mmCIF file of C-alpha atoms in Angstrom:
data_model
loop_
_atom_site.group_PDB
_atom_site.id
_atom_site.type_symbol
_atom_site.label_atom_id
_atom_site.label_comp_id
_atom_site.label_asym_id
_atom_site.label_seq_id
_atom_site.Cartn_x
_atom_site.Cartn_y
_atom_site.Cartn_z
ATOM 1 C CA MET W 1 145.094 113.180 110.155
ATOM 2 C CA ALA W 2 141.890 112.220 111.878
ATOM 3 C CA GLY W 3 139.758 109.725 109.977
ATOM 4 C CA ARG W 4 136.341 110.736 108.726
ATOM 5 C CA GLY W 5 133.809 108.893 110.941
ATOM 6 C CA ARG W 6 130.066 108.936 110.815
ATOM 7 C CA ALA W 7 128.392 111.808 112.611
ATOM 8 C CA THR W 8 126.501 110.692 115.725
ATOM 9 C CA ARG W 9 122.785 111.298 115.370
ATOM 10 C CA GLN W 10 121.191 113.334 118.112
ATOM 11 C CA GLN W 11 118.433 111.453 119.909
ATOM 12 C CA HIS W 12 114.905 112.659 119.171
ATOM 13 C CA ARG W 13 112.453 111.736 121.949
ATOM 14 C CA ILE W 14 108.958 110.857 120.722
ATOM 15 C CA VAL W 15 106.433 110.424 123.530
ATOM 16 C CA VAL W 16 103.117 108.759 122.706
ATOM 17 C CA LEU W 17 100.369 109.468 125.231
ATOM 18 C CA GLY W 18 97.725 106.742 125.219
ATOM 19 C CA ALA W 19 97.976 103.039 124.319
ATOM 20 C CA GLY W 20 94.598 102.288 122.812
ATOM 21 C CA TYR W 21 94.162 101.032 119.256
ATOM 22 C CA THR W 22 95.397 104.341 117.859
ATOM 23 C CA GLY W 23 98.239 105.056 120.263
ATOM 24 C CA LEU W 24 99.715 101.582 119.888
ATOM 25 C CA MET W 25 99.744 101.898 116.116
ATOM 26 C CA GLY W 26 101.367 105.317 116.407
ATOM 27 C CA ALA W 27 104.022 104.107 118.846
ATOM 28 C CA LEU W 28 104.956 100.967 116.902
ATOM 29 C CA GLY W 29 104.869 102.789 113.577
ATOM 30 C CA VAL W 30 107.068 105.667 114.651
ATOM 31 C CA ALA W 31 109.521 103.330 116.404
ATOM 32 C CA ARG W 32 109.903 101.287 113.225
ATOM 33 C CA ARG W 33 110.281 104.351 110.994
ATOM 34 C CA THR W 34 112.649 106.420 113.144
ATOM 35 C CA ARG W 35 114.929 103.750 114.606
ATOM 36 C CA ARG W 36 117.777 104.693 112.256
ATOM 37 C CA LEU W 37 117.063 108.407 112.548
ATOM 38 C CA GLY W 38 117.842 108.664 116.252
ATOM 39 C CA GLY W 39 114.250 108.218 117.395
ATOM 40 C CA LYS W 40 113.607 107.168 121.004
ATOM 41 C CA VAL W 41 109.966 106.257 121.629
ATOM 42 C CA VAL W 42 108.274 106.345 125.037
ATOM 43 C CA LEU W 43 104.692 105.118 125.460
ATOM 44 C CA VAL W 44 102.658 106.427 128.421
ATOM 45 C CA ASN W 45 99.417 104.775 129.540
ATOM 46 C CA PRO W 46 97.546 104.387 132.846
ATOM 47 C CA SER W 47 97.307 100.598 132.519
ATOM 48 C CA ALA W 48 99.735 97.917 131.386
ATOM 49 C CA ARG W 49 96.794 95.941 130.008
ATOM 50 C CA PHE W 50 95.480 96.726 126.536
ATOM 51 C CA THR W 51 91.801 97.697 126.571
ATOM 52 C CA GLU W 52 89.736 96.375 123.679
ATOM 53 C CA ARG W 53 87.228 99.230 123.547
ATOM 54 C CA LEU W 54 85.285 97.394 120.835
ATOM 55 C CA ARG W 55 84.434 94.701 123.382
ATOM 56 C CA MET W 56 83.387 96.787 126.379
ATOM 57 C CA HIS W 57 79.772 95.588 126.071
ATOM 58 C CA GLN W 58 81.082 92.037 126.495
ATOM 59 C CA ILE W 59 82.944 92.985 129.673
ATOM 60 C CA ALA W 60 79.704 94.581 130.902
ATOM 61 C CA THR W 61 77.984 91.191 130.560
ATOM 62 C CA ALA W 62 80.725 89.356 132.511
ATOM 63 C CA GLN W 63 82.397 87.733 129.513
ATOM 64 C CA ARG W 64 86.095 86.957 129.872
ATOM 65 C CA MET W 65 88.373 88.830 127.498
ATOM 66 C CA ALA W 66 91.891 87.963 126.395
ATOM 67 C CA GLU W 67 94.665 89.408 128.548
ATOM 68 C CA ILE W 68 96.892 91.537 126.295
ATOM 69 C CA ASP W 69 100.013 92.937 127.958
ATOM 70 C CA ILE W 70 101.141 96.263 126.479
ATOM 71 C CA PRO W 71 104.854 96.022 127.432
ATOM 72 C CA SER W 72 105.121 92.621 125.718
ATOM 73 C CA LEU W 73 103.776 94.226 122.524
ATOM 74 C CA VAL W 74 106.012 97.303 122.495
ATOM 75 C CA GLU W 75 109.264 96.461 124.250
ATOM 76 C CA PRO W 76 110.482 94.139 121.439
ATOM 77 C CA ALA W 77 110.269 97.240 119.208
ATOM 78 C CA GLY W 78 112.596 99.169 121.541
ATOM 79 C CA ILE W 79 109.779 101.264 123.017
ATOM 80 C CA GLU W 80 110.006 102.303 126.665
ATOM 81 C CA PHE W 81 106.715 101.852 128.512
ATOM 82 C CA VAL W 82 105.714 104.188 131.361
ATOM 83 C CA GLN W 83 102.631 103.273 133.374
ATOM 84 C CA GLY W 84 100.924 106.321 134.848
ATOM 85 C CA TRP W 85 98.373 109.132 134.450
ATOM 86 C CA ALA W 86 99.359 112.235 132.521
ATOM 87 C CA THR W 87 98.498 115.312 134.605
ATOM 88 C CA ARG W 88 99.951 118.214 132.633
ATOM 89 C CA ILE W 89 101.638 119.123 129.355
ATOM 90 C CA ASP W 90 104.376 121.730 129.756
ATOM 91 C CA ARG W 91 104.575 122.968 126.175
ATOM 92 C CA ALA W 92 107.263 125.576 126.858
ATOM 93 C CA GLY W 93 109.593 123.041 128.453
ATOM 94 C CA ARG W 94 108.347 120.147 126.297
ATOM 95 C CA VAL W 95 107.699 117.938 129.295
ATOM 96 C CA LEU W 96 104.777 115.606 129.944
ATOM 97 C CA HIS W 97 104.095 115.296 133.668
ATOM 98 C CA VAL W 98 102.961 111.834 134.734
ATOM 99 C CA ASP W 99 101.783 110.430 138.068
ATOM 100 C CA THR W 100 103.146 106.912 138.519
ATOM 101 C CA ALA W 101 102.986 104.399 141.369
ATOM 102 C CA GLN W 102 106.478 105.556 142.337
ATOM 103 C CA GLY W 103 105.493 109.232 142.345
ATOM 104 C CA PRO W 104 105.490 112.161 139.883
ATOM 105 C CA LEU W 105 107.618 111.633 136.776
ATOM 106 C CA PRO W 106 108.598 114.298 134.214
ATOM 107 C CA VAL W 107 108.798 112.780 130.717
ATOM 108 C CA PRO W 108 110.607 115.122 128.301
ATOM 109 C CA TYR W 109 109.730 115.058 124.620
ATOM 110 C CA ASP W 110 110.818 116.546 121.323
ATOM 111 C CA THR W 111 107.602 115.347 119.687
ATOM 112 C CA LEU W 112 104.406 114.426 121.521
ATOM 113 C CA VAL W 113 101.774 112.164 119.957
ATOM 114 C CA TYR W 114 98.481 112.781 121.737
ATOM 115 C CA ALA W 115 96.253 109.688 121.641
ATOM 116 C CA THR W 116 94.124 109.953 124.772
ATOM 117 C CA GLY W 117 90.887 108.838 123.110
ATOM 118 C CA SER W 118 87.440 109.934 124.273
ATOM 119 C CA ALA W 119 84.693 108.964 126.704
ATOM 120 C CA ALA W 120 80.898 109.058 126.898
ATOM 121 C CA ASP W 121 79.908 112.537 128.042
ATOM 122 C CA THR W 122 77.722 112.452 131.154
ATOM 123 C CA ASP W 123 78.025 116.183 131.920
ATOM 124 C CA PRO W 124 75.170 117.671 129.823
ATOM 125 C CA VAL W 125 72.358 115.751 131.573
ATOM 126 C CA PRO W 126 71.744 116.193 135.322
ATOM 127 C CA GLY W 127 72.304 113.043 137.335
ATOM 128 C CA ALA W 128 74.068 111.106 134.578
ATOM 129 C CA SER W 129 77.522 111.344 136.156
ATOM 130 C CA LEU W 130 76.097 110.319 139.550
ATOM 131 C CA HIS W 131 73.653 107.557 138.698
ATOM 132 C CA ALA W 132 74.430 106.171 135.221
ATOM 133 C CA HIS W 133 76.896 103.439 134.338
ATOM 134 C CA THR W 134 79.231 103.929 131.363
ATOM 135 C CA LEU W 135 81.544 101.801 129.209
ATOM 136 C CA ASN W 136 84.385 104.303 129.521
ATOM 137 C CA SER W 137 86.805 101.804 131.073
ATOM 138 C CA PRO W 138 87.049 98.097 131.894
ATOM 139 C CA THR W 139 86.537 98.976 135.565
ATOM 140 C CA GLU W 140 83.281 100.798 134.834
ATOM 141 C CA ALA W 141 82.093 98.040 132.508
ATOM 142 C CA ALA W 142 82.848 95.442 135.200
ATOM 143 C CA ARG W 143 80.879 97.530 137.701
ATOM 144 C CA LEU W 144 77.867 97.333 135.393
ATOM 145 C CA ALA W 145 78.378 93.572 135.099
ATOM 146 C CA GLY W 146 78.156 93.307 138.879
ATOM 147 C CA ARG W 147 74.952 95.317 138.917
ATOM 148 C CA LEU W 148 73.375 93.243 136.142
ATOM 149 C CA ALA W 149 74.060 90.081 138.134
ATOM 150 C CA GLN W 150 72.058 91.578 141.033
ATOM 151 C CA ILE W 151 69.043 92.762 139.046
ATOM 152 C CA GLY W 152 67.548 89.393 138.169
ATOM 153 C CA THR W 153 64.223 90.287 136.536
ATOM 154 C CA GLY W 154 64.515 94.059 136.713
ATOM 155 C CA THR W 155 64.833 96.759 134.062
ATOM 156 C CA VAL W 156 67.872 98.322 132.410
ATOM 157 C CA ALA W 157 67.562 101.588 130.486
ATOM 158 C CA VAL W 158 70.198 102.219 127.810
ATOM 159 C CA GLY W 159 70.568 105.904 126.985
ATOM 160 C CA GLY W 160 71.596 106.420 123.369
ATOM 161 C CA ALA W 161 70.530 104.414 120.313
ATOM 162 C CA GLY W 162 73.804 104.769 118.427
ATOM 163 C CA LEU W 163 75.997 101.786 117.635
ATOM 164 C CA THR W 164 77.433 101.555 121.178
ATOM 165 C CA GLY W 165 73.993 101.650 122.754
ATOM 166 C CA LEU W 166 72.676 99.136 120.234
ATOM 167 C CA GLU W 167 75.494 96.653 120.901
ATOM 168 C CA ALA W 168 75.119 97.043 124.661
ATOM 169 C CA ALA W 169 71.331 96.666 124.650
ATOM 170 C CA THR W 170 71.381 93.479 122.569
ATOM 171 C CA GLU W 171 74.289 91.997 124.531
ATOM 172 C CA ILE W 172 72.497 92.567 127.852
ATOM 173 C CA ALA W 173 69.198 91.226 126.546
ATOM 174 C CA GLU W 174 70.831 88.063 125.213
ATOM 175 C CA SER W 175 73.010 87.446 128.282
ATOM 176 C CA TYR W 176 70.259 88.163 130.828
ATOM 177 C CA PRO W 177 66.901 87.034 129.347
ATOM 178 C CA GLY W 178 65.087 87.906 132.575
ATOM 179 C CA ILE W 179 66.073 91.580 132.374
ATOM 180 C CA HIS W 180 63.815 93.976 130.498
ATOM 181 C CA VAL W 181 65.988 96.259 128.342
ATOM 182 C CA ILE W 182 64.712 99.646 127.164
ATOM 183 C CA LEU W 183 66.697 101.420 124.430
ATOM 184 C CA LEU W 184 66.131 105.188 124.529
ATOM 185 C CA GLY W 185 67.284 107.554 121.797
ATOM 186 C CA ARG W 186 66.528 110.647 119.781
ATOM 187 C CA ASN W 187 66.704 108.574 116.590
ATOM 188 C CA GLU W 188 65.703 105.035 115.707
ATOM 189 C CA PRO W 189 68.401 102.381 116.251
ATOM 190 C CA ALA W 190 70.928 102.103 113.408
ATOM 191 C CA ALA W 191 69.595 105.308 111.860
ATOM 192 C CA MET W 192 72.837 105.729 109.885
ATOM 193 C CA MET W 193 72.382 102.388 108.095
ATOM 194 C CA GLY W 194 70.446 101.546 104.953
ATOM 195 C CA PRO W 195 66.801 100.374 105.144
ATOM 196 C CA ARG W 196 67.511 96.646 104.840
ATOM 197 C CA ALA W 197 70.196 96.694 107.536
ATOM 198 C CA ARG W 198 67.906 98.750 109.794
ATOM 199 C CA ALA W 199 65.105 96.226 109.271
ATOM 200 C CA HIS W 200 67.426 93.403 110.350
ATOM 201 C CA VAL W 201 68.421 95.371 113.448
ATOM 202 C CA GLN W 202 64.765 95.867 114.364
ATOM 203 C CA ARG W 203 64.057 92.144 113.928
ATOM 204 C CA ALA W 204 66.954 91.352 116.260
ATOM 205 C CA LEU W 205 65.679 93.804 118.866
ATOM 206 C CA ASP W 206 62.199 92.288 118.644
ATOM 207 C CA ARG W 207 63.589 88.754 118.946
ATOM 208 C CA LEU W 208 65.567 89.712 122.067
ATOM 209 C CA GLY W 209 62.627 91.550 123.620
ATOM 210 C CA VAL W 210 64.318 94.960 123.671
ATOM 211 C CA GLU W 211 61.813 97.793 124.002
ATOM 212 C CA VAL W 212 62.715 100.712 121.735
ATOM 213 C CA ARG W 213 61.703 104.284 122.551
ATOM 214 C CA ALA W 214 62.824 106.484 119.648
ATOM 215 C CA GLY W 215 62.314 110.237 119.370
ATOM 216 C CA VAL W 216 62.841 110.799 123.094
ATOM 217 C CA GLU W 217 65.392 112.776 125.076
ATOM 218 C CA ILE W 218 66.617 111.952 128.574
ATOM 219 C CA THR W 219 66.408 115.136 130.632
ATOM 220 C CA LYS W 220 67.564 113.699 133.961
ATOM 221 C CA VAL W 221 69.018 110.474 135.335
ATOM 222 C CA LEU W 222 67.565 109.407 138.679
ATOM 223 C CA PRO W 223 68.812 106.811 141.178
ATOM 224 C CA ASP W 224 65.961 104.534 140.062
ATOM 225 C CA GLY W 225 65.263 105.520 136.473
ATOM 226 C CA VAL W 226 65.343 108.329 133.918
ATOM 227 C CA GLU W 227 63.258 111.388 133.267
ATOM 228 C CA LEU W 228 61.933 112.038 129.752
ATOM 229 C CA GLY W 229 60.536 115.517 130.168
ATOM 230 C CA ASP W 230 57.358 115.001 132.210
ATOM 231 C CA GLU W 231 57.576 111.190 132.081
ATOM 232 C CA ILE W 232 59.609 108.999 134.449
ATOM 233 C CA VAL W 233 60.816 105.607 133.198
ATOM 234 C CA PRO W 234 61.697 103.346 136.152
ATOM 235 C CA ALA W 235 64.932 101.358 135.849
ATOM 236 C CA ASP W 236 67.131 99.307 138.149
ATOM 237 C CA ALA W 237 70.217 100.421 136.207
ATOM 238 C CA VAL W 238 70.950 103.068 133.576
ATOM 239 C CA LEU W 239 73.713 102.747 130.992
ATOM 240 C CA TRP W 240 74.851 105.992 129.352
ATOM 241 C CA THR W 241 76.298 105.644 125.825
ATOM 242 C CA THR W 242 75.439 108.912 124.097
ATOM 243 C CA GLY W 243 77.709 111.870 123.320
ATOM 244 C CA PHE W 244 81.468 111.992 123.750
ATOM 245 C CA ARG W 245 84.170 114.218 125.172
ATOM 246 C CA ALA W 246 87.938 114.265 124.871
ATOM 247 C CA SER W 247 90.357 114.600 127.780
ATOM 248 C CA PRO W 248 90.630 118.161 129.167
ATOM 249 C CA LEU W 249 94.430 117.861 129.161
ATOM 250 C CA ALA W 250 94.855 119.520 125.755
ATOM 251 C CA ALA W 251 92.641 122.507 126.557
ATOM 252 C CA GLU W 252 94.369 122.953 129.915
ATOM 253 C CA ALA W 253 97.698 123.128 128.053
ATOM 254 C CA GLY W 254 96.377 125.974 125.895
ATOM 255 C CA LEU W 255 96.156 123.974 122.663
ATOM 256 C CA THR W 256 93.494 124.886 120.116
ATOM 257 C CA VAL W 257 90.605 122.432 120.596
ATOM 258 C CA ASP W 258 87.072 122.072 119.240
ATOM 259 C CA ALA W 259 83.843 122.081 121.250
ATOM 260 C CA THR W 260 84.397 118.496 122.420
ATOM 261 C CA GLY W 261 88.016 119.035 123.507
ATOM 262 C CA ARG W 262 89.680 117.421 120.471
ATOM 263 C CA ILE W 263 92.916 119.003 119.273
ATOM 264 C CA VAL W 264 92.514 120.837 115.965
ATOM 265 C CA VAL W 265 95.121 119.485 113.553
ATOM 266 C CA ASP W 266 96.385 120.319 110.073
ATOM 267 C CA GLU W 267 96.226 117.951 107.116
ATOM 268 C CA THR W 268 99.307 116.054 108.344
ATOM 269 C CA LEU W 269 97.766 115.530 111.839
ATOM 270 C CA ARG W 270 100.037 118.082 113.536
ATOM 271 C CA ALA W 271 98.385 120.446 116.023
ATOM 272 C CA VAL W 272 97.732 123.828 114.424
ATOM 273 C CA SER W 273 98.739 125.504 117.702
ATOM 274 C CA ASP W 274 101.980 123.606 118.402
ATOM 275 C CA PRO W 275 104.282 122.019 115.779
ATOM 276 C CA ALA W 276 105.779 119.675 118.410
ATOM 277 C CA ILE W 277 102.449 117.904 118.968
ATOM 278 C CA TYR W 278 100.475 115.484 116.793
ATOM 279 C CA ALA W 279 96.956 114.340 117.679
ATOM 280 C CA ILE W 280 95.366 111.115 116.468
ATOM 281 C CA GLY W 281 92.195 109.080 116.804
ATOM 282 C CA ASP W 282 89.314 110.325 118.958
ATOM 283 C CA ALA W 283 91.575 113.001 120.458
ATOM 284 C CA ALA W 284 91.914 114.872 117.136
ATOM 285 C CA ALA W 285 89.512 117.004 115.105
ATOM 286 C CA ILE W 286 90.448 115.758 111.631
ATOM 287 C CA HIS W 287 88.865 117.343 108.560
ATOM 288 C CA GLN W 288 88.477 115.540 105.247
ATOM 289 C CA ALA W 289 86.899 116.677 101.991
ATOM 290 C CA TRP W 290 83.580 115.146 103.067
ATOM 291 C CA GLY W 291 83.565 116.385 106.696
ATOM 292 C CA VAL W 292 85.086 115.689 110.123
ATOM 293 C CA ILE W 293 86.092 112.135 111.048
ATOM 294 C CA HIS W 294 84.141 110.615 113.927
ATOM 295 C CA GLY W 295 86.035 108.435 116.330
ATOM 296 C CA THR W 296 86.146 104.703 115.623
ATOM 297 C CA CYS W 297 88.830 102.035 115.620
ATOM 298 C CA GLN W 298 88.376 101.965 111.827
ATOM 299 C CA SER W 299 89.519 105.570 111.481
ATOM 300 C CA GLY W 300 91.816 105.704 114.505
ATOM 301 C CA ILE W 301 94.388 103.107 113.504
ATOM 302 C CA PRO W 302 95.111 104.787 110.133
ATOM 303 C CA THR W 303 95.692 108.118 111.910
ATOM 304 C CA GLY W 304 98.307 106.449 114.107
ATOM 305 C CA ALA W 305 100.060 105.021 111.051
ATOM 306 C CA HIS W 306 99.949 108.366 109.244
ATOM 307 C CA ALA W 307 101.251 110.386 112.200
ATOM 308 C CA ALA W 308 104.196 107.972 112.419
ATOM 309 C CA ALA W 309 104.931 108.528 108.725
ATOM 310 C CA SER W 310 104.612 112.319 109.090
ATOM 311 C CA ILE W 311 107.058 112.424 112.002
ATOM 312 C CA ALA W 312 109.584 110.255 110.186
ATOM 313 C CA ARG W 313 109.388 112.321 107.008
ATOM 314 C CA ARG W 314 109.977 115.556 108.913
ATOM 315 C CA MET W 315 112.911 114.009 110.792
ATOM 316 C CA ARG W 316 114.409 113.255 107.361
ATOM 317 C CA GLY W 317 113.893 116.878 106.307
ATOM 318 C CA ARG W 318 111.058 116.019 103.923
ATOM 319 C CA GLU W 319 107.578 117.436 103.670
ATOM 320 C CA ALA W 320 104.819 115.430 105.352
ATOM 321 C CA ARG W 321 101.913 114.270 103.223
ATOM 322 C CA PRO W 322 98.209 115.022 103.800
ATOM 323 C CA PHE W 323 96.103 112.415 105.586
ATOM 324 C CA ARG W 324 93.332 110.905 103.462
ATOM 325 C CA PHE W 325 90.736 108.521 104.808
ATOM 326 C CA GLY W 326 87.348 107.062 103.911
ATOM 327 C CA TYR W 327 85.093 104.672 105.779
ATOM 328 C CA LEU W 328 84.461 101.121 104.631
ATOM 329 C CA HIS W 329 81.801 99.637 106.903
ATOM 330 C CA GLN W 330 79.718 99.853 110.076
ATOM 331 C CA PRO W 331 80.117 96.493 111.867
ATOM 332 C CA VAL W 332 77.638 95.968 114.732
ATOM 333 C CA SER W 333 77.153 92.918 116.926
ATOM 334 C CA LEU W 334 73.620 92.029 118.027
ATOM 335 C CA GLY W 335 74.571 89.626 120.791
ATOM 336 C CA ARG W 336 76.965 86.725 120.247
ATOM 337 C CA ARG W 337 74.926 84.943 117.548
ATOM 338 C CA ASP W 338 73.851 87.801 115.298
ATOM 339 C CA ALA W 339 75.326 90.916 113.717
ATOM 340 C CA VAL W 340 74.896 93.309 110.833
ATOM 341 C CA ILE W 341 77.551 94.881 108.615
ATOM 342 C CA GLN W 342 76.558 97.958 106.644
ATOM 343 C CA PHE W 343 79.074 98.726 103.897
ATOM 344 C CA THR W 344 79.528 102.437 103.314
ATOM 345 C CA HIS W 345 80.778 105.144 101.034
ATOM 346 C CA ALA W 346 83.913 106.997 102.145
ATOM 347 C CA ASP W 347 81.835 109.579 104.037
ATOM 348 C CA ASP W 348 80.161 106.770 106.071
ATOM 349 C CA THR W 349 76.818 106.995 104.268
ATOM 350 C CA PRO W 350 75.343 103.560 103.489
ATOM 351 C CA ARG W 351 75.884 101.632 100.281
ATOM 352 C CA ARG W 352 73.368 99.058 99.062
ATOM 353 C CA TRP W 353 75.392 96.089 100.350
ATOM 354 C CA TYR W 354 75.192 94.658 103.826
ATOM 355 C CA LEU W 355 75.762 91.385 105.686
ATOM 356 C CA ARG W 356 73.587 89.883 108.377
ATOM 357 C CA GLY W 357 73.383 86.843 110.652
ATOM 358 C CA ARG W 358 76.212 84.331 111.030
ATOM 359 C CA ALA W 359 78.179 85.676 108.055
ATOM 360 C CA ALA W 360 78.142 89.107 109.710
ATOM 361 C CA VAL W 361 79.223 87.568 113.049
ATOM 362 C CA ARG W 362 82.256 85.978 111.392
ATOM 363 C CA TYR W 363 83.085 89.228 109.581
ATOM 364 C CA LYS W 364 82.774 91.250 112.804
ATOM 365 C CA GLU W 365 84.983 88.856 114.769
ATOM 366 C CA THR W 366 87.614 88.963 112.039
ATOM 367 C CA VAL W 367 87.621 92.761 112.115
ATOM 368 C CA THR W 368 87.738 93.090 115.903
ATOM 369 C CA SER W 369 90.494 90.513 116.325
ATOM 370 C CA SER W 370 92.751 91.944 113.607
ATOM 371 C CA PRO W 371 94.472 94.770 115.576
ATOM 372 C CA ARG W 372 96.674 92.366 117.561
ATOM 373 C CA SER W 373 98.157 90.800 114.439
ATOM 374 C CA THR W 374 98.396 94.283 112.893
ATOM 375 C CA TYR W 375 100.502 95.521 115.839
ATOM 376 C CA ARG W 376 102.865 92.586 115.557
ATOM 377 C CA LEU W 377 103.258 93.290 111.843
ATOM 378 C CA ALA W 378 103.830 96.999 112.574
ATOM 379 C CA ARG W 379 106.923 96.106 114.626
ATOM 380 C CA ARG W 380 108.569 94.840 111.443
ATOM 381 C CA VAL W 381 106.936 96.751 108.569
ATOM 382 C CA PRO W 382 106.186 100.515 108.366
ATOM 383 C CA LEU W 383 102.494 100.172 107.474
ATOM 384 C CA PRO W 384 101.074 103.120 105.503
ATOM 385 C CA ALA W 385 97.747 104.620 106.545
ATOM 386 C CA ALA W 386 96.243 103.661 103.186
ATOM 387 C CA ALA W 387 96.828 99.995 104.017
ATOM 388 C CA MET W 388 94.494 100.371 106.999
ATOM 389 C CA SER W 389 91.536 101.530 104.891
ATOM 390 C CA SER W 390 90.423 100.708 101.356
ATOM 391 C CA ARG W 391 89.148 104.280 101.083
ATOM 392 C CA GLY W 392 92.365 105.899 102.251
ATOM 393 C CA GLY W 393 93.608 107.340 98.971
ATOM 394 C CA ARG W 394 91.938 108.264 95.711
ATOM 395 C CA ALA W 395 88.396 107.442 96.835
ATOM 396 C CA ALA W 396 88.530 110.069 99.549
ATOM 397 C CA ARG W 397 90.053 112.673 97.264
ATOM 398 C CA ARG W 398 87.300 112.236 94.653
ATOM 399 C CA LEU W 399 84.588 113.329 97.054
ATOM 400 C CA PRO W 400 83.295 116.900 96.741
ATOM 401 C CA ALA W 401 83.987 119.316 99.553
ATOM 402 C CA ALA W 402 81.397 119.313 102.337
#
């Protein structure tokens, strides 16, 4: 009589598209959680080098960043890395089509984790896509660095007074004292922060000689400046940091997306229009009791951890749990020697507490350097999303509905 052996598990292919902060956490988390469940994880990304999006303003000012090799991070976890650009999602056949250096490559999946991130949106304003620099990639940031080196004592206009524009403006002003930096925005810089943090930001801008033009709207980007309605502001270079858009790949595949192209997901981060697809980070429209999450590393990494847990639970035949998240802080560098940290409620509104100066610099550097050690830990331990945010559980649930 034949002996009773263990049944062979059928392989379940999990393809993660995008290897930013969020995608890496998703890939490492799901590999760790599904290894004994027959999970085979494939990570697809255009570059083999990890891009620290939080440091793009430093690349734009010609500062050298650490070289972080993606395959060396993921291959010890048994993850297959595919370098290439995703061109199409075949939902019916469950195949991701990728252009690689060796030619087109079909990558089949049982579950797809969509982590393509987002980019500054230059489409709404005429001339922005033609004449403005962005921080959308290391290549584009390096192109701005080359231009800044040529300007000498010229003028740089930064479009957008949000946190990205604020970090870029102060970094440029500190690195190139001869350049006149103009920060242009509909709102005052750091408008989302409390009054004391905003006052510190303004002092830093004054110290660095950054001219602030609040309450203005750029209506056109020119080869040599920007148009503010009837006024023209001359500039030797324009940096565009306002607005965002997600990759068009999801919409082209017929998935339900919001106005910015983010995939609409349910409370477990699974696409409402396709149960085989999860969306995380900037690529997902994620609703919480207090509103919709806006894309940051702070919120993105927990979504990667939670999607990994959701996939593993469903592979075990269990029900996935709802994602809960709340913000903790708004860390902003003001050059290399100054920073401000606004601590927040779960819905990202400011609390009374904040840090400034050197203490804030140390805090910011600790936060921005932590993902690498987190990824190494994720290879060995299935980190829960709540561990990524101190507001991830009960604090978020206590908030009233928006």
